[in-house]
mmCIF file of C-alpha atoms in Angstrom:
data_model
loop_
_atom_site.group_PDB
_atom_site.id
_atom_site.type_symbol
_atom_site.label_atom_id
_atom_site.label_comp_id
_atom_site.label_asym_id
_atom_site.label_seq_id
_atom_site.Cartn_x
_atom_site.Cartn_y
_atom_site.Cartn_z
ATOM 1 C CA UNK A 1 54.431 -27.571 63.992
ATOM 2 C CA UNK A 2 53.687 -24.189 63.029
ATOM 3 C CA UNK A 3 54.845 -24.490 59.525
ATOM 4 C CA UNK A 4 52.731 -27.719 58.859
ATOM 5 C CA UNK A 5 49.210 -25.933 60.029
ATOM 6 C CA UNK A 6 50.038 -22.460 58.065
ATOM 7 C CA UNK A 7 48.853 -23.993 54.652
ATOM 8 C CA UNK A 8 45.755 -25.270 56.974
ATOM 9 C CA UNK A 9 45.217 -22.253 58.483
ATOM 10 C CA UNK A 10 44.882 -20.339 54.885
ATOM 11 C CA UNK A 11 42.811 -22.326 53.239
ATOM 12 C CA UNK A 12 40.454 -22.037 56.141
ATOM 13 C CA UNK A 13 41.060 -18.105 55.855
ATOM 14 C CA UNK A 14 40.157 -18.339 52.093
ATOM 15 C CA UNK A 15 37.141 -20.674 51.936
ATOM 16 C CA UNK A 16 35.952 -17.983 55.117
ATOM 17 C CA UNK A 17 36.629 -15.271 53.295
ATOM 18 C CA UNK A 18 33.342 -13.113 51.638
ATOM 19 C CA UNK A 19 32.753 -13.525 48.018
ATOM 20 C CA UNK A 20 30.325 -11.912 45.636
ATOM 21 C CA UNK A 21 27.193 -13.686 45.840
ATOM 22 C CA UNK A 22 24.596 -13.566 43.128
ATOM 23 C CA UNK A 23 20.948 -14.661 44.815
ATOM 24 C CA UNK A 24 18.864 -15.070 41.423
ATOM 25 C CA UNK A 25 21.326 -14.474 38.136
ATOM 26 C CA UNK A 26 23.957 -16.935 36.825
ATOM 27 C CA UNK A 27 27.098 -15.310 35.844
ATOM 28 C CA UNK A 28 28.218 -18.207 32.851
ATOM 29 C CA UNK A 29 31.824 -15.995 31.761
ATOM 30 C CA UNK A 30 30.217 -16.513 28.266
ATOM 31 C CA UNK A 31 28.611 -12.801 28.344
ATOM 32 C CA UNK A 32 25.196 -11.279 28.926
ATOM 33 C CA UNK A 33 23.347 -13.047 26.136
ATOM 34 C CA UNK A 34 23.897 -16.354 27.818
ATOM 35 C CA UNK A 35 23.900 -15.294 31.100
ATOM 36 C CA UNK A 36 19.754 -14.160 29.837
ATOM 37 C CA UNK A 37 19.555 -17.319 28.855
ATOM 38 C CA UNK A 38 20.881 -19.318 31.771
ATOM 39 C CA UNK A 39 18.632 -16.844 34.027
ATOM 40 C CA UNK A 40 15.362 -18.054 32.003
ATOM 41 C CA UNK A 41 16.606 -22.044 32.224
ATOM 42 C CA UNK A 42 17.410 -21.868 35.624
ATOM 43 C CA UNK A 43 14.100 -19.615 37.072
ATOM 44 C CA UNK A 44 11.122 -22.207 37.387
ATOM 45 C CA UNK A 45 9.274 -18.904 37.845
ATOM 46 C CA UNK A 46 9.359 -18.159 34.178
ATOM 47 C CA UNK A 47 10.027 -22.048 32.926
ATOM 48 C CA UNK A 48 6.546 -23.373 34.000
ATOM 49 C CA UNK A 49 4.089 -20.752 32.838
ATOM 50 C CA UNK A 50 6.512 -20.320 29.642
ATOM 51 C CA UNK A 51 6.267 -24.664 29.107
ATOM 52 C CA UNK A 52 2.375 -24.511 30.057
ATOM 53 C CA UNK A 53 1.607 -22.405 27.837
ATOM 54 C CA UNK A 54 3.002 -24.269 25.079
ATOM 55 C CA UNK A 55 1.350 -27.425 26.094
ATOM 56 C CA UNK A 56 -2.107 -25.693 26.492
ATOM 57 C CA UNK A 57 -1.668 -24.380 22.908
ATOM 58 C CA UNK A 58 -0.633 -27.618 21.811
ATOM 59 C CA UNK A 59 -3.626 -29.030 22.824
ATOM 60 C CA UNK A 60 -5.450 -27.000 20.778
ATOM 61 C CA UNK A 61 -3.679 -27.290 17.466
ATOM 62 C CA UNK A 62 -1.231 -25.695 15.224
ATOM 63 C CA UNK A 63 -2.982 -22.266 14.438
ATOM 64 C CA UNK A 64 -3.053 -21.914 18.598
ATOM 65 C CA UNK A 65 0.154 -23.153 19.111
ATOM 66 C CA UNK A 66 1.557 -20.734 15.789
ATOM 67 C CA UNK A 67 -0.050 -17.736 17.528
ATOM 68 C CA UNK A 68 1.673 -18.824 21.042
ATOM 69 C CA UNK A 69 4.776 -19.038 19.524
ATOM 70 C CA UNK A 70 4.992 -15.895 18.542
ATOM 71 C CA UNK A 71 3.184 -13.335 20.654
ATOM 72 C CA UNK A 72 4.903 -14.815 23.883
ATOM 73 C CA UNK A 73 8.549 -14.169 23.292
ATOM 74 C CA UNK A 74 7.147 -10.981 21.128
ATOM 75 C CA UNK A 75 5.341 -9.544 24.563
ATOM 76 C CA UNK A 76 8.072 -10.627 26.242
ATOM 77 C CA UNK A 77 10.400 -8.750 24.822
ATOM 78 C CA UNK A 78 8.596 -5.619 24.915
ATOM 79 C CA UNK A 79 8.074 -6.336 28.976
ATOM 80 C CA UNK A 80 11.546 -6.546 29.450
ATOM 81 C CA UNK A 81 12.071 -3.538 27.518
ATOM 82 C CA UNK A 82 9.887 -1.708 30.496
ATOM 83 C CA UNK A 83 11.644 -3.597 32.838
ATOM 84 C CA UNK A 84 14.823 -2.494 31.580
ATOM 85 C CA UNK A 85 13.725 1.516 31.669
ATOM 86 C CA UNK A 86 11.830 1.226 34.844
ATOM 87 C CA UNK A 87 13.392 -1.586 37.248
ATOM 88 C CA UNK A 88 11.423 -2.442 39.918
ATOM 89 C CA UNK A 89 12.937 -4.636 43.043
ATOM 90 C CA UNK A 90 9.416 -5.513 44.543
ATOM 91 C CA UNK A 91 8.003 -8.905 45.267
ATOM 92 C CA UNK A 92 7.499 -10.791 42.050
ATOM 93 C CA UNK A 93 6.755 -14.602 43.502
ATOM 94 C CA UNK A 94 2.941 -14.029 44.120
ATOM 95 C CA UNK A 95 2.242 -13.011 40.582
ATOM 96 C CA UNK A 96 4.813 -15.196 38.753
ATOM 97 C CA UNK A 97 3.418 -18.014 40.351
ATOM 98 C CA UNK A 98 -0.018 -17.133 40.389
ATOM 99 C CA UNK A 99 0.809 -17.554 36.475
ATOM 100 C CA UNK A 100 1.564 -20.645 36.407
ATOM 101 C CA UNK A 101 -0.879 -22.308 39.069
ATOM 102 C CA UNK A 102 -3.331 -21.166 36.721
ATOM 103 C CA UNK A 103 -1.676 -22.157 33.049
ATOM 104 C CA UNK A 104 -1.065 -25.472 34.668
ATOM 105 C CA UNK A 105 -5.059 -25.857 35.661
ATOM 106 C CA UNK A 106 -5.892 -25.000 32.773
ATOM 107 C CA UNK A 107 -3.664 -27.245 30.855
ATOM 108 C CA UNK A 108 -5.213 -30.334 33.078
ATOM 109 C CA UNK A 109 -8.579 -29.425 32.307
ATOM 110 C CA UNK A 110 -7.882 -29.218 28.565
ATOM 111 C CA UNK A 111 -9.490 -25.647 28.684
ATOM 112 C CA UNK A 112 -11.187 -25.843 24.921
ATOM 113 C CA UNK A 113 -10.166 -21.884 23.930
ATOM 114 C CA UNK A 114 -10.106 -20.491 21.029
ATOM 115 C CA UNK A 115 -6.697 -19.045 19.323
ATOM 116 C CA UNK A 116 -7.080 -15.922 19.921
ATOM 117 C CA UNK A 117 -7.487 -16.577 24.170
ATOM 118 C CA UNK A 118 -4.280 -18.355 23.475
ATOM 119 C CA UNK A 119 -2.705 -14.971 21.907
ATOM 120 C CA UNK A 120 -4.090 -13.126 24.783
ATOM 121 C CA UNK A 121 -3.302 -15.046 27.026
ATOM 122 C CA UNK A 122 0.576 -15.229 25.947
ATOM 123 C CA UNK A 123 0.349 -11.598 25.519
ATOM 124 C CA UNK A 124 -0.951 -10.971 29.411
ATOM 125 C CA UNK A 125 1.853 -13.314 30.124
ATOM 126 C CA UNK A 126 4.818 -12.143 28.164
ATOM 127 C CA UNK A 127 4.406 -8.714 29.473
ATOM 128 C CA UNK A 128 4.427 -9.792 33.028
ATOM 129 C CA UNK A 129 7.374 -12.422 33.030
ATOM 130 C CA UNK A 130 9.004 -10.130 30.778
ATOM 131 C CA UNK A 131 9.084 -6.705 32.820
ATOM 132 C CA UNK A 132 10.408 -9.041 35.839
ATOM 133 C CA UNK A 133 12.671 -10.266 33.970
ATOM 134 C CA UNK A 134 14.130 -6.665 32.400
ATOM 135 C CA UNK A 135 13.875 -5.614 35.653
ATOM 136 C CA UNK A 136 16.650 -8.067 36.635
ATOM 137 C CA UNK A 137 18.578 -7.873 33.841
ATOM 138 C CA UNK A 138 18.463 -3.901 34.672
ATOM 139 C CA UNK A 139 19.848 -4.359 37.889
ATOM 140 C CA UNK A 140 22.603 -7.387 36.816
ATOM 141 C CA UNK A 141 23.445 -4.899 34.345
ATOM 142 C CA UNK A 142 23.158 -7.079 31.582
ATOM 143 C CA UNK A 143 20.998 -4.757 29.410
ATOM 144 C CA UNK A 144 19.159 -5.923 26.164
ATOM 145 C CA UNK A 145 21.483 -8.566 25.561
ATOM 146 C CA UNK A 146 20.484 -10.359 28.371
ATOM 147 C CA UNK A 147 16.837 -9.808 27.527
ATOM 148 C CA UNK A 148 17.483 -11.355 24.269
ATOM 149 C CA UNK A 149 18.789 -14.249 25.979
ATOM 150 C CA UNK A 150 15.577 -14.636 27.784
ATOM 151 C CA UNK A 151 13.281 -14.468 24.571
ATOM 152 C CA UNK A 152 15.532 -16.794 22.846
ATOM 153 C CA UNK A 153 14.933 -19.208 25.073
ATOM 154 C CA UNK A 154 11.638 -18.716 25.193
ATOM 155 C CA UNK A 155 10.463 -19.068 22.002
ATOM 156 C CA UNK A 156 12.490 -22.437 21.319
ATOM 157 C CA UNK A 157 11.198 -23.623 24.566
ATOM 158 C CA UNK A 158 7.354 -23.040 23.370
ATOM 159 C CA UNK A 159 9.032 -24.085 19.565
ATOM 160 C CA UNK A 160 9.447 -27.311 20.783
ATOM 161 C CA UNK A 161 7.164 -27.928 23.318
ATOM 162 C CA UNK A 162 4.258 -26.685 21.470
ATOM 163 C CA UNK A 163 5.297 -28.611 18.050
ATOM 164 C CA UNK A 164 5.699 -32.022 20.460
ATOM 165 C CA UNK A 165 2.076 -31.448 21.579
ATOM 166 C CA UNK A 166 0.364 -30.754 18.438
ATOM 167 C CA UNK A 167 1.899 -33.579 17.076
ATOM 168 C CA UNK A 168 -0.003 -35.715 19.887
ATOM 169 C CA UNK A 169 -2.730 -38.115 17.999
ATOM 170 C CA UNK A 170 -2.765 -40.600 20.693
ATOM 171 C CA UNK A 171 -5.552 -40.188 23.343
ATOM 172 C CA UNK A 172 -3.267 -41.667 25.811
ATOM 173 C CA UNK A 173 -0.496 -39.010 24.994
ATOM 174 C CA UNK A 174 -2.762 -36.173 25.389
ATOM 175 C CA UNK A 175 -3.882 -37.477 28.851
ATOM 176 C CA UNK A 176 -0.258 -37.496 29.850
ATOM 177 C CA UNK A 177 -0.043 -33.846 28.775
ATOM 178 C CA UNK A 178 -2.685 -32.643 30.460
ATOM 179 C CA UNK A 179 -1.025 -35.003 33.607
ATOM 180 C CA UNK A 180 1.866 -32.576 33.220
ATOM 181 C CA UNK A 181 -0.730 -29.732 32.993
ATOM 182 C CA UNK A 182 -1.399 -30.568 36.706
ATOM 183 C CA UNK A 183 1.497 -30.956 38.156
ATOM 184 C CA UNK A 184 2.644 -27.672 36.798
ATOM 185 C CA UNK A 185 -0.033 -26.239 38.847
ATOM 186 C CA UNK A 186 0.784 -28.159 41.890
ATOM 187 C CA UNK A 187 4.084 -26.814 41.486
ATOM 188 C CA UNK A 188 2.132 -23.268 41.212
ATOM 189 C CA UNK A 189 0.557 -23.656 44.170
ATOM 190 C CA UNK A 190 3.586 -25.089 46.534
ATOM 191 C CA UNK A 191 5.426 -22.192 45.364
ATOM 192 C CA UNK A 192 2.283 -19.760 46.070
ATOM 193 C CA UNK A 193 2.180 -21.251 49.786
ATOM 194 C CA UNK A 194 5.766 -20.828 50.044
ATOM 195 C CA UNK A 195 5.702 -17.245 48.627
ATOM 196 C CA UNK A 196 3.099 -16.362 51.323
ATOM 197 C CA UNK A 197 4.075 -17.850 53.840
ATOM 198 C CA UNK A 198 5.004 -15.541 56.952
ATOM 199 C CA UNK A 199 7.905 -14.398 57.472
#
C-alpha cells in the first residue's frame, strides 16, 4: 500500500513545491532580445497605445504615419535607456493606460491633426512607455537587449498597422478603424477603473 501512494505522494510534493514566479516578464529560453519582445506582445499596456497610434496616423496619411513610424520606437528607445539607468518600481497602470484611453478617443473621433501633433504625440508617448519599459528590463536584468526587443516590435507593429491604414480608400474601412479606435479606449478606460480601484 505504501509503495503504490509514494509516486502519489511526490508528485503532490513537487507540483506543491515553490517555483520562481515571474508576475509581468516572459522568460522565452531564446535570450533577452526575445524575451523584450515577448514582454511588448504580451503587455496590452504598451500594445494598445503603440497600435492606436498607428491607426490614428494612418488616418491621416503617409507623411503622418512616416513620422509615427519613426519617432515612436526612436523615443522609445531613448525612454528605456532612462529606464534602464534609473529603474523605478512605482505604479505605472494609471499613466500607461491613461495613454491609451486617450489615443483610442482620439482615433474614434478621427482627430484631424497635423503631422507634426502626430510626431509629438509619439514622442510624449515613446518616452513614457519606454522608461517603464527599461525600467523592467532593468530589474529582469535583461539590459539593452531586451530594450531592443521592445522597439523592434514596436516599430513593425506601427510598420504594419500604420501602412494597412493609409492604404484605407474605402469610407466603410475607415469607419471600422476608427470602430477599433473606440474600443481601444474602452479598453483604456476598464483598465483605468481597474487600476484605481481600491484596494
Amino acid at each position: 500500500m505504501i509503495r503504490r501512494s509514494l509516486p502519489l505522494a511526490i508528485l503532490v510534493a513537487a507540483l506543491l513545491l515553490p517555483t520562481v514566479a515571474h508576475a509581468h516578464l516572459l522568460n522565452t529560453g531564446l535570450g533577452p532580445f526575445y524575451d523584450g519582445l515577448s514582454h511588448f506582445a504580451l503587455t496590452p499596456e504598451d500594445v494598445l497605445p503603440a497600435l492606436a497610434l498607428a491607426l490614428l496616423a494612418g488616418l491621416r496619411g503617409a507623411r503622418a504615419g512616416r513620422m509615427a513610424l519613426f519617432a515612436l520606437p526612436g523615443a522609445w528607445l531613448a525612454g528605456g535607456f532612462a529606464g534602464l539607468a534609473f529603474p523605478t518600481t512605482g505604479p505605472t497602470a494609471v499613466v500607461t493606460t491613461a495613454s491609451f484611453l486617450l489615443l483610442g478617443g482620439l482615433v474614434a473621433a478621427d482627430a484631424r491633426l497635423r503631422p507634426a501633433w502626430i510626431g509629438a504625440i509619439a514622442v510624449v508617448l515613446g518616452l513614457v512607455h519606454g522608461y517603464f519599459n527599461g525600467s523592467a528590463m532593468a530589474l529582469a536584468k535583461l539590459g539593452a537587449l531586451g530594450l531592443a526587443g521592445i522597439v523592434s516590435a514596436v516599430f513593425v507593429l506601427v510598420a504594419l498597422a500604420g501602412a494597412l491604414v493609409v492604404a484605407v480608400r474605402a469610407p466603410w474601412a475607415r469607419v471600422a478603424v476608427r470602430v477599433a479606435g473606440s474600443w481601444i479606449a474602452a479598453a483604456g478606460l476598464l483598465l483605468l477603473g481597474w487600476s484605481l480601484r481600491a484596494p
